Coordinates of C-alpha atoms in Angstrom, one line a residue:
Chain E
M1 CA 0.2 0.0 0.0
P2 CA 1.3 3.5 -0.8
I3 CA 1.6 5.1 2.3
D4 CA 0.3 8.5 0.2
K5 CA -1.9 8.2 -2.3
T6 CA -2.2 12.1 -2.6
S7 CA 1.8 12.4 -3.6
E8 CA 1.5 9.3 -6.3
F9 CA -1.3 11.3 -8.2
I10 CA 0.2 14.6 -7.2
E11 CA 3.2 13.3 -8.7
S12 CA 2.0 12.6 -12.5
V13 CA 0.5 15.2 -12.6
R14 CA 3.9 17.5 -11.7
Q15 CA 5.6 15.6 -14.1
Q16 CA 3.3 16.4 -16.7
I17 CA 3.9 20.1 -16.7
R18 CA 7.3 20.7 -18.2
W19 CA 7.9 24.3 -16.8
K20 CA 9.0 23.9 -13.2
K21 CA 8.2 27.6 -12.2
A22 CA 4.5 27.0 -12.6
Q23 CA 4.5 23.6 -10.9
P24 CA 4.1 24.9 -7.3
V25 CA 1.1 26.8 -7.5
V26 CA -0.6 24.3 -10.0
I27 CA -0.2 21.9 -7.6
E28 CA -1.2 23.7 -4.4
E29 CA -4.0 24.1 -5.9
V30 CA -5.2 20.4 -6.8
E31 CA -3.8 18.9 -3.1
N32 CA -6.0 21.5 -1.6
H33 CA -8.9 20.3 -3.7
I34 CA -8.4 16.5 -3.2
A35 CA -8.4 17.2 0.6
D36 CA -11.5 19.1 0.2
Q37 CA -13.0 16.9 -1.7
K38 CA -11.9 13.6 0.9
N39 CA -13.4 15.8 3.9
A40 CA -16.5 15.7 1.6
F41 CA -16.6 12.4 1.4
I42 CA -16.2 11.8 5.0
Q43 CA -18.9 14.0 6.0
D44 CA -21.2 11.6 3.7
G45 CA -20.1 9.0 5.7
L46 CA -17.1 6.9 4.2
N47 CA -13.8 6.1 6.2
E48 CA -10.6 8.1 5.5
D49 CA -9.1 5.1 3.0
K50 CA -12.5 5.0 0.7
A51 CA -12.7 9.0 0.7
L52 CA -9.3 9.4 -0.1
D53 CA -9.4 6.7 -3.1
K54 CA -12.8 8.3 -4.2
A55 CA -11.4 12.1 -4.3
I56 CA -8.6 11.1 -6.2
K57 CA -10.8 9.2 -8.8
E58 CA -13.1 12.5 -9.5
M59 CA -9.7 14.2 -10.0
G60 CA -9.5 12.3 -13.6
D61 CA -6.4 10.8 -15.1
P62 CA -3.5 12.1 -13.8
I63 CA -1.7 12.4 -16.6
V64 CA -4.4 14.0 -19.1
V65 CA -5.0 16.3 -16.4
G66 CA -1.1 17.1 -16.4
E67 CA -0.7 17.6 -19.9
Q68 CA -3.6 20.2 -19.9
F69 CA -1.6 21.6 -17.1
N70 CA 1.2 21.9 -19.1
S71 CA -0.3 23.5 -22.3
I72 CA -1.6 26.4 -20.3
H73 CA 1.3 27.3 -18.2
K74 CA 4.3 28.0 -20.8
P75 CA 6.6 30.7 -19.8
K76 CA 5.8 33.6 -22.6
P77 CA 7.4 36.9 -22.6
D78 CA 5.3 40.0 -22.7
W79 CA 5.3 40.5 -26.7
A80 CA 4.5 44.3 -26.5
I81 CA 7.2 45.1 -24.4
L82 CA 9.3 43.1 -26.2
L83 CA 8.6 44.8 -29.5
L84 CA 9.4 48.6 -27.8
I85 CA 12.6 47.7 -26.1
S86 CA 13.7 46.1 -30.0
S87 CA 12.5 49.0 -31.5
L88 CA 13.8 51.7 -29.0
F89 CA 17.3 49.4 -29.2
I90 CA 17.0 50.0 -33.0
L91 CA 16.5 53.6 -33.3
G92 CA 19.4 54.4 -31.4
I93 CA 21.5 51.8 -33.5
L94 CA 20.5 54.1 -36.3
I95 CA 20.3 57.6 -34.7
Q96 CA 23.9 57.1 -33.5
L97 CA 25.1 55.5 -36.7
Y98 CA 23.5 58.6 -38.9
L99 CA 25.1 61.1 -36.3
F100 CA 28.6 59.1 -36.5
R101 CA 28.5 59.1 -40.5
N102 CA 27.8 62.8 -40.6
N103 CA 30.0 64.6 -37.9
D104 CA 33.4 64.2 -37.7
L105 CA 33.8 62.1 -34.1
S106 CA 36.8 60.6 -33.4
S107 CA 36.3 56.8 -34.7
N108 CA 37.2 55.4 -31.5
N109 CA 34.2 56.2 -30.1
I110 CA 31.6 54.3 -32.2
Y111 CA 33.9 50.9 -31.1
G112 CA 33.0 51.7 -27.1
Q113 CA 29.4 51.9 -28.4
L114 CA 29.2 49.1 -30.8
L115 CA 30.7 47.0 -27.6
G116 CA 28.2 47.7 -25.3
I117 CA 25.7 46.5 -28.2
L118 CA 27.7 43.5 -28.3
I119 CA 27.6 42.8 -24.6
G120 CA 24.1 44.2 -23.9
I121 CA 22.3 42.1 -26.2
P122 CA 23.5 38.8 -24.2
I123 CA 23.4 40.8 -21.1
F124 CA 19.8 41.7 -21.9
F125 CA 19.0 37.7 -22.6
I126 CA 20.8 36.3 -19.6
A127 CA 18.4 39.0 -17.4
Y128 CA 15.1 38.1 -19.0
L129 CA 16.0 34.1 -17.9
F130 CA 17.3 34.7 -14.6
D131 CA 15.5 34.0 -11.8
F132 CA 14.7 37.6 -10.3
T133 CA 13.3 36.2 -6.8
I134 CA 17.3 36.0 -6.0
I135 CA 17.0 39.9 -5.5
G136 CA 14.5 38.8 -2.7
K137 CA 16.3 36.2 -1.1
Y138 CA 20.0 38.2 -0.9
P139 CA 18.9 41.5 -0.9
K140 CA 22.0 42.0 1.7
I141 CA 24.7 40.3 0.3
I142 CA 23.9 42.1 -3.3
F143 CA 23.6 45.4 -1.5
S144 CA 27.1 44.9 -0.2
F145 CA 28.6 43.8 -3.1
L146 CA 27.0 47.2 -5.1
F147 CA 28.6 49.0 -2.1
I148 CA 31.9 47.6 -2.1
L149 CA 32.2 48.3 -6.0
N150 CA 31.4 51.8 -5.4
V151 CA 34.0 52.0 -2.8
Y152 CA 36.4 50.6 -5.3
Y153 CA 35.0 53.2 -7.8
I154 CA 35.4 56.1 -5.3
I155 CA 38.9 55.1 -4.6
E156 CA 40.4 53.9 -7.9
G157 CA 37.8 54.8 -10.7
N158 CA 37.9 57.3 -13.2
R159 CA 37.6 60.9 -12.4
V160 CA 36.4 63.7 -15.0
N161 CA 36.5 67.1 -14.0
G162 CA 37.2 65.5 -10.5
A163 CA 34.2 64.2 -10.6
I164 CA 34.0 59.9 -10.0
T165 CA 32.1 58.8 -13.1
D166 CA 32.0 55.3 -12.7
T167 CA 29.5 54.7 -9.7
I168 CA 26.9 56.0 -12.0
Y169 CA 26.5 52.5 -13.2
P170 CA 26.4 50.3 -10.0
L171 CA 23.9 52.7 -8.2
L172 CA 21.5 52.7 -11.1
L173 CA 21.1 48.9 -9.8
F174 CA 20.3 50.1 -6.6
P175 CA 17.0 50.5 -6.7
T176 CA 16.1 47.3 -7.5
V177 CA 18.0 45.6 -5.1
Y178 CA 16.4 48.3 -2.5
A179 CA 13.2 46.3 -4.0
G180 CA 14.6 43.5 -3.0
L181 CA 15.8 44.8 0.7
V182 CA 12.1 46.9 1.4
Y183 CA 10.6 42.9 0.6
S184 CA 12.9 41.3 3.1
M185 CA 11.9 43.7 5.6
R186 CA 8.3 42.2 5.9
N187 CA 6.2 42.8 8.6
K188 CA 8.7 44.2 10.6
G189 CA 7.2 47.4 11.8
Y190 CA 8.5 50.9 12.1
I191 CA 12.2 49.4 12.5
G192 CA 11.8 48.0 9.2
I193 CA 10.9 51.3 7.6
F194 CA 14.0 52.7 9.6
I195 CA 16.3 50.4 8.6
C196 CA 15.1 50.7 4.5
S197 CA 15.5 54.9 5.4
V198 CA 18.9 54.1 6.2
A199 CA 19.7 52.0 3.8
F200 CA 18.9 54.5 1.3
L201 CA 21.3 56.8 2.7
I202 CA 24.2 54.4 1.5
P203 CA 23.8 54.6 -2.2
A204 CA 22.7 58.2 -1.6
S205 CA 26.0 59.1 -0.1
I206 CA 27.4 58.0 -2.9
A207 CA 25.8 60.0 -5.2
F208 CA 26.3 62.9 -3.0
V209 CA 30.3 62.3 -3.0
S210 CA 30.6 61.3 -6.7
P211 CA 29.2 63.8 -7.5
S212 CA 25.9 63.2 -9.5
M213 CA 23.1 65.0 -8.1
S214 CA 20.7 63.7 -11.2
T215 CA 21.6 60.1 -10.0
L216 CA 21.3 61.4 -6.3
L217 CA 17.3 62.5 -7.9
L218 CA 17.0 59.3 -9.4
L219 CA 17.6 56.9 -6.2
Y220 CA 15.7 59.1 -4.5
I221 CA 12.6 59.0 -6.7
S222 CA 12.8 55.5 -7.2
C223 CA 13.2 54.4 -3.4
L224 CA 10.6 56.8 -2.4
T225 CA 8.2 55.0 -4.4
I226 CA 8.9 51.3 -3.9
L227 CA 9.1 52.2 0.2
T228 CA 5.9 54.2 -0.2
A229 CA 4.3 51.1 -2.5
A230 CA 5.7 48.8 0.3
V231 CA 3.5 50.9 3.2
V232 CA 0.4 51.1 0.8
K233 CA 0.5 47.7 0.3
G234 CA 0.7 46.7 3.9
W235 CA 4.1 44.9 3.7
F236 CA 5.5 46.1 6.7
K237 CA 2.4 45.9 9.1
V238 CA 2.0 49.2 10.0
K239 CA -1.0 51.7 10.2
K240 CA -0.8 53.3 6.4
L241 CA -0.7 56.8 7.0
L242 CA 1.4 57.0 10.4
G243 CA 4.0 54.6 8.0
L244 CA 3.8 57.1 5.4
L245 CA 3.9 60.5 7.7
F246 CA 7.0 58.5 9.0
I247 CA 8.8 58.0 5.2
Y248 CA 8.2 61.9 4.1
L249 CA 8.4 64.0 7.0
P250 CA 11.9 63.1 7.0
T251 CA 11.9 63.0 3.6
L252 CA 10.4 66.2 2.8
F253 CA 12.8 67.9 5.3
A254 CA 15.9 66.5 3.4
F255 CA 14.7 67.4 -0.1
I256 CA 13.4 71.0 1.0
S257 CA 17.0 71.6 1.8
L258 CA 18.2 70.1 -0.8
V259 CA 16.4 72.2 -3.4
Y260 CA 17.0 75.3 -0.9
Y261 CA 20.7 74.7 -1.0
F262 CA 20.7 74.3 -4.8
T263 CA 18.6 77.0 -6.5
I264 CA 20.3 79.4 -4.3
F265 CA 23.4 78.4 -4.3
S266 CA 24.6 76.9 -7.3
Y267 CA 24.5 77.5 -10.9
R268 CA 21.0 75.3 -11.2
G269 CA 19.3 78.5 -10.2
E270 CA 20.8 80.3 -12.8
R271 CA 20.0 77.4 -15.9
I272 CA 16.5 77.5 -14.4
K273 CA 16.4 81.6 -15.1
I274 CA 17.8 81.1 -18.5
F275 CA 15.4 78.9 -19.2
F276 CA 12.7 81.2 -18.2
L277 CA 13.8 84.8 -19.2
N278 CA 15.4 83.3 -22.9
D279 CA 18.7 85.3 -21.7
K280 CA 21.0 84.9 -24.9
S281 CA 24.2 86.2 -22.9
M282 CA 26.8 83.2 -23.8
G283 CA 28.6 83.4 -20.2
G284 CA 29.6 80.0 -18.4
V285 CA 26.8 77.3 -18.1
N286 CA 24.6 79.4 -19.8
W287 CA 26.2 78.7 -23.1
I288 CA 24.6 74.9 -23.4
T289 CA 21.4 76.1 -22.3
T290 CA 21.6 78.8 -25.3
Q291 CA 22.9 76.5 -27.8
I292 CA 20.0 74.2 -27.4
H293 CA 17.7 77.5 -27.3
T294 CA 19.1 78.1 -30.9
L295 CA 19.1 74.6 -32.1
L296 CA 15.6 74.0 -31.3
S297 CA 14.2 77.3 -32.3
N298 CA 15.8 76.7 -35.6
S299 CA 14.0 72.6 -36.0
K300 CA 11.2 71.9 -38.2
I301 CA 8.3 69.4 -37.3
I302 CA 9.5 67.2 -40.4
G303 CA 13.2 67.2 -41.8
T304 CA 16.1 68.9 -41.0
G305 CA 16.0 72.3 -39.3
S306 CA 17.0 75.7 -40.9
P307 CA 20.9 76.6 -41.2
I308 CA 22.3 78.5 -38.4
G309 CA 24.1 81.6 -38.4
Q310 CA 26.9 82.5 -41.6
E311 CA 29.2 79.7 -41.3
T312 CA 28.2 75.6 -41.8
I313 CA 29.6 74.2 -38.9
Q314 CA 28.6 70.5 -38.3
I315 CA 25.7 70.5 -35.7
A316 CA 27.8 67.8 -33.5
E317 CA 30.5 70.6 -33.0
S318 CA 28.1 73.0 -31.5
M319 CA 27.9 71.1 -28.3
P320 CA 30.2 69.0 -26.1
A321 CA 29.1 65.6 -26.1
I322 CA 25.9 65.7 -28.2
H323 CA 25.8 62.1 -29.1
T324 CA 25.8 61.5 -24.9
D325 CA 24.0 64.2 -23.9
F326 CA 21.8 65.7 -26.4
I327 CA 20.7 62.9 -28.9
L328 CA 17.2 64.1 -28.7
T329 CA 18.3 67.7 -29.5
Y330 CA 20.3 66.9 -31.9
S331 CA 17.2 64.3 -33.2
V332 CA 14.6 67.5 -33.1
Y333 CA 17.2 69.7 -35.2
N334 CA 18.3 66.6 -37.6
F335 CA 15.0 65.2 -38.2
G336 CA 12.6 67.2 -37.0
W337 CA 9.7 67.1 -34.1
I338 CA 8.0 64.2 -35.5
V339 CA 10.8 62.3 -34.6
F340 CA 11.4 63.5 -30.8
A341 CA 7.3 63.4 -30.9
G342 CA 7.7 59.5 -32.0
I343 CA 10.6 58.6 -29.4
L344 CA 8.5 59.7 -26.8
L345 CA 5.5 57.8 -27.4
L346 CA 7.7 54.6 -27.9
F347 CA 8.6 55.2 -24.6
A348 CA 5.4 56.3 -23.0
A349 CA 3.8 53.1 -24.0
L350 CA 6.9 51.2 -22.7
I351 CA 6.2 52.6 -19.2
I352 CA 2.7 52.7 -19.2
R353 CA 2.4 48.7 -20.3
G354 CA 5.2 48.8 -17.5
F355 CA 3.2 49.9 -15.0
I356 CA -0.4 48.0 -16.1
I357 CA 1.9 44.8 -16.2
T358 CA 3.3 45.7 -12.7
A359 CA -0.4 46.6 -10.7
K360 CA -1.4 43.1 -12.2
Q361 CA 1.5 41.5 -10.2
K362 CA 0.6 38.5 -7.7
S363 CA 3.7 39.0 -5.7
V364 CA 5.2 41.7 -3.8
L365 CA 8.1 41.0 -4.7
G366 CA 7.2 41.3 -8.3
Y367 CA 5.5 44.2 -7.6
L368 CA 8.1 46.1 -6.6
T369 CA 11.2 44.7 -8.8
S370 CA 9.2 45.9 -11.5
L371 CA 8.1 48.8 -9.9
S372 CA 11.8 49.7 -9.1
I373 CA 13.1 48.9 -12.7
I374 CA 10.5 51.3 -14.2
T375 CA 10.7 54.2 -12.1
T376 CA 14.3 54.0 -13.0
M377 CA 13.6 54.2 -16.2
M378 CA 11.3 56.8 -15.9
V379 CA 13.4 59.0 -14.0
Q380 CA 16.2 58.7 -16.9
C381 CA 13.8 59.9 -19.5
I382 CA 12.3 62.7 -17.8
I383 CA 15.8 64.1 -16.8
Y384 CA 17.3 63.7 -20.4
I385 CA 14.3 65.4 -21.8
F386 CA 14.1 68.0 -19.7
A387 CA 18.1 68.8 -20.5
N388 CA 17.5 68.4 -23.8
L389 CA 14.6 70.9 -24.5
G390 CA 17.1 73.6 -22.4
L391 CA 15.8 73.0 -18.8
M392 CA 18.9 71.6 -17.5
I393 CA 18.5 71.8 -14.0
F394 CA 19.7 68.4 -13.6
T395 CA 22.7 67.2 -16.0
P396 CA 21.2 64.2 -18.3
L397 CA 22.3 60.3 -17.5
S398 CA 21.2 59.1 -20.4
F399 CA 18.3 57.9 -22.5
P400 CA 18.1 54.4 -22.1
L401 CA 18.6 52.5 -25.1
L402 CA 19.0 55.7 -27.5
S403 CA 21.8 58.0 -25.8
Y404 CA 25.9 57.2 -26.2
G405 CA 27.4 55.3 -23.6
G406 CA 28.1 51.5 -23.7
K407 CA 27.9 51.1 -19.6
Y408 CA 24.7 52.7 -19.6
L409 CA 23.6 50.5 -22.7
V410 CA 24.5 47.5 -20.5
V411 CA 23.2 48.3 -17.3
N412 CA 19.7 49.7 -18.7
M413 CA 19.4 46.0 -21.3
F414 CA 20.1 44.1 -18.2
L415 CA 17.5 46.1 -16.0
L416 CA 14.9 45.7 -19.2
G417 CA 15.7 42.2 -19.1
L418 CA 15.1 41.5 -15.3
L419 CA 11.7 43.7 -16.0
L420 CA 11.0 40.7 -18.5
S421 CA 11.7 38.6 -16.4
V422 CA 9.5 39.5 -14.1
F423 CA 6.3 39.6 -16.2
R424 CA 7.1 36.3 -17.3
T425 CA 7.3 34.4 -14.4
G426 CA 5.3 36.8 -11.8
D427 CA 2.0 34.9 -12.0
Y428 CA 4.1 32.1 -10.5
V429 CA 6.1 33.8 -7.7
R430 CA 4.4 33.4 -4.2
D431 CA 6.3 35.4 -1.1
K432 CA 7.4 34.0 1.6
K433 CA 4.3 33.3 4.1
G434 CA 3.7 35.8 7.3
I435 CA 0.6 35.2 9.3
L436 CA -1.0 38.4 10.6
V437 CA -2.1 38.4 14.5
G438 CA -2.8 42.0 14.9
I439 CA -1.4 45.1 14.6
V440 CA 0.5 46.8 17.3
P441 CA 0.1 50.3 17.3
F442 CA 3.1 53.1 17.3
I443 CA 2.2 55.2 20.4
Q444 CA 0.1 53.3 23.5
Y445 CA -0.5 55.5 26.4
D446 CA -1.0 52.8 29.4
N447 CA -1.5 53.7 33.0
G448 CA 0.5 56.9 33.2
T449 CA 3.1 56.0 30.5
I450 CA 3.8 56.2 26.8
H451 CA 4.8 53.2 25.2
I452 CA 6.4 53.9 21.3
N453 CA 6.5 50.4 19.4
L454 CA 9.1 50.3 16.6
K455 CA 8.3 46.7 16.0
S456 CA 5.2 45.4 15.6
K457 CA 4.8 41.9 15.9
T458 CA 2.6 39.9 13.9
T459 CA 4.2 36.9 12.5
K460 CA 4.1 33.8 14.0
Chain X
M1 CA -29.3 12.1 -15.8
A2 CA -26.5 11.7 -18.5
I3 CA -25.9 14.2 -20.6
D4 CA -23.7 14.4 -23.8
K5 CA -20.3 15.8 -22.8
S6 CA -19.7 17.9 -25.5
L7 CA -22.6 19.9 -25.5
L8 CA -21.2 21.1 -21.8
T9 CA -18.0 22.0 -22.6
G10 CA -18.2 25.5 -24.3
G11 CA -21.1 26.5 -21.7
T12 CA -18.9 25.6 -19.2
T13 CA -17.0 28.6 -18.7
M14 CA -20.0 30.4 -19.3
L15 CA -21.2 28.6 -16.2
L16 CA -18.5 28.9 -14.2
L17 CA -18.4 33.2 -14.9
K18 CA -22.1 33.1 -14.1
L19 CA -21.3 31.4 -10.8
L20 CA -18.4 33.7 -10.2
E21 CA -20.6 36.9 -11.2
Q22 CA -22.0 36.1 -8.0
E23 CA -19.2 35.7 -5.5
D24 CA -15.9 35.0 -5.6
M25 CA -15.3 31.3 -5.5
Y26 CA -12.6 28.6 -5.3
G27 CA -12.6 25.7 -7.2
Y28 CA -13.9 23.4 -5.0
Q29 CA -16.8 25.8 -3.9
M30 CA -17.5 26.1 -8.0
I31 CA -18.2 22.0 -8.5
E32 CA -20.4 21.9 -5.5
E33 CA -22.6 24.9 -6.1
L34 CA -22.7 24.1 -10.2
K35 CA -23.6 20.6 -8.8
K36 CA -26.6 22.3 -6.4
K37 CA -27.8 24.6 -8.9
S38 CA -28.0 22.3 -11.5
K39 CA -29.7 19.3 -9.5
N40 CA -26.8 17.3 -9.9
V41 CA -27.0 17.4 -13.6
F42 CA -23.8 19.2 -13.9
E43 CA -21.1 17.2 -12.2
L44 CA -18.0 19.1 -13.2
K45 CA -14.7 16.9 -12.7
A46 CA -11.9 18.9 -11.2
G47 CA -9.4 17.2 -13.7
T48 CA -11.6 19.6 -16.2
L49 CA -12.3 22.6 -14.1
Y50 CA -8.9 23.8 -13.0
P51 CA -7.8 23.8 -16.5
L52 CA -10.7 25.5 -17.8
L53 CA -9.9 28.3 -14.8
H54 CA -6.7 28.6 -15.6
T55 CA -7.2 28.9 -19.2
M56 CA -9.9 31.6 -18.0
E57 CA -7.0 33.5 -16.1
K58 CA -4.7 33.8 -19.1
K59 CA -7.7 35.4 -21.4
G60 CA -8.0 37.7 -18.6
F61 CA -11.7 36.7 -17.7
V62 CA -11.1 35.7 -13.9
N63 CA -8.3 37.0 -11.7
S64 CA -6.9 34.5 -8.9
Y65 CA -6.0 35.6 -5.3
D66 CA -4.8 33.5 -2.3
E67 CA -6.9 33.3 1.2
E68 CA -6.1 31.5 4.2
A69 CA -8.7 28.9 5.3
N70 CA -9.4 28.9 8.5
N71 CA -7.2 25.9 8.9
S72 CA -4.2 28.2 7.7
R73 CA -4.3 26.0 4.2
I74 CA -4.0 28.6 1.5
R75 CA -6.9 28.8 -0.7
K76 CA -6.8 30.0 -4.4
Y77 CA -10.1 32.3 -4.9
Y78 CA -11.1 33.4 -8.2
S79 CA -13.0 36.6 -9.0
I80 CA -14.5 37.7 -12.2
T81 CA -13.3 40.9 -13.9
K82 CA -14.6 43.4 -16.3
A83 CA -13.7 41.1 -19.6
G84 CA -15.1 38.4 -17.9
K85 CA -18.3 40.2 -17.6
Q86 CA -18.1 41.0 -21.1
A87 CA -17.6 37.4 -22.0
L88 CA -20.8 36.1 -20.0
Q89 CA -22.9 38.8 -21.5
D90 CA -21.3 37.4 -25.2
K91 CA -21.8 33.8 -23.9
K92 CA -25.0 34.0 -22.8
D93 CA -26.3 36.0 -26.3
E94 CA -24.8 33.1 -27.8
W95 CA -26.3 30.5 -25.9
Q96 CA -29.7 31.9 -26.6
I97 CA -29.4 31.9 -30.3
Y98 CA -27.9 28.2 -30.3
A99 CA -31.2 27.1 -27.5
A100 CA -33.6 29.1 -29.4
T101 CA -32.4 27.8 -32.9
I102 CA -31.6 24.0 -32.0
N103 CA -35.6 24.1 -30.6
D104 CA -37.1 25.5 -33.5
I105 CA -35.5 22.9 -35.8
I106 CA -36.3 19.6 -33.1
G107 CA -39.8 21.3 -32.3
G108 CA -39.5 21.9 -29.1
V109 CA -40.4 25.1 -27.1
S110 CA -37.9 28.1 -27.6
F111 CA -37.7 30.0 -24.7
A112 CA -35.9 33.0 -26.4
Y113 CA -38.0 35.1 -28.2

């Protein structure tokens, strides 16, 4: 006699489902059903053994059932997003090629980009096949690894005009790791939120000392979004409103002081003024903004813009690093606003579709991970678009897939591959279980004493 | 009463959607409800039900979510979506025409005017 007829049946079903990731979810449901059916038969008066036999018989042929499950549960990519990514990727290559062909840039540069493409494509597919739940299992290890890498870059990395440039690439991965870290703080109460807030300060300070204020802004928005989403989802098991206040009061204070600092005491204030006043004075940092204004005001809706000035200079020479930082301005002038609108539309579609599928994620891990990737993409885009339209409060990082920069391309391809990985397997990912016992209030008044509960004990 | 199975398969989706239109249910519950409502005519096998539910979920007609049962077992509940409600309406209309036509031909009483 087999000790467990259920497992025998389940095993036969399982063997038919080829995609391993789908097995646990399907199996759990079938197991539950057999148990329910068996209990019903016992209530009808059958003994345990007979009830089980009958319950299993009711299920039908395990091979046939398993085969049906197998044909339903197959890994499928999200074709719409894959198509949008490929379009942007190809468009990026075309624009870069055009730019290099028509402008006298150093020929070394194109090999850097080519290398980025050659590494980026396999990285994209590796990330796509990567089991993203590892982010939720080992966030601290990955976090530490990225931190050490950054410390190394700060000490040994390249410097351009005194700024450390290499830290940006690992920092772009931080929001995603941060999603894993927040995930690992389930039911940890205010202590959990506090740890996450402190953890945010680590990448933030790296961005600050690098210094890259654009990266700081990106980290700020992405991590805040993740933390907010987690609190709203009840992940920390704290009262939502209090939890949000706990996050937003300190961050708001920090944000206001930063904004104040930068608008009053630095060149950023100047840049905003230039944008709004349309001041044509050509000095210092204003020069780039003025150049952008000149290019854009001479652009057409379709086709190349009207010639600027008397001398026919190469457009790429009119501004430094146009292929890196101002590829959109360049495209507007060279191909017309219509191309700009097209690019924006593609990217907006990618982000909106991304948000829609993110909202449908069944696991909090999948939800937070894809949210982190989408915000990382979105903030890069927004900073870039603003800068390219002449409002350069923040220096552009990159326009994902489009602007020049091999390392940026590789990092963004990795993140987008990971996003597709979440969308491919997200339906089959379950969060680790934790059972709610009750919410402990943050502040309790009891017999003349005030208790502040930093940890709401809720799991068993 | 035994009914030819092929007549049922097309309608099963409709019946399940109808059940879910009233309340969210888990698989076993659906089988029981269907049995009760049809006075034991429709005895849906679990081996048919779950693949069908999973297909409906892929099509976006239903959503599933986990809920803890009292014995701390996790139960998978299904709920109908907007698209599911639309599909139910379409299938109902289709069925009325089908039933009316069959009745016309075999000479029964048509209940769909």
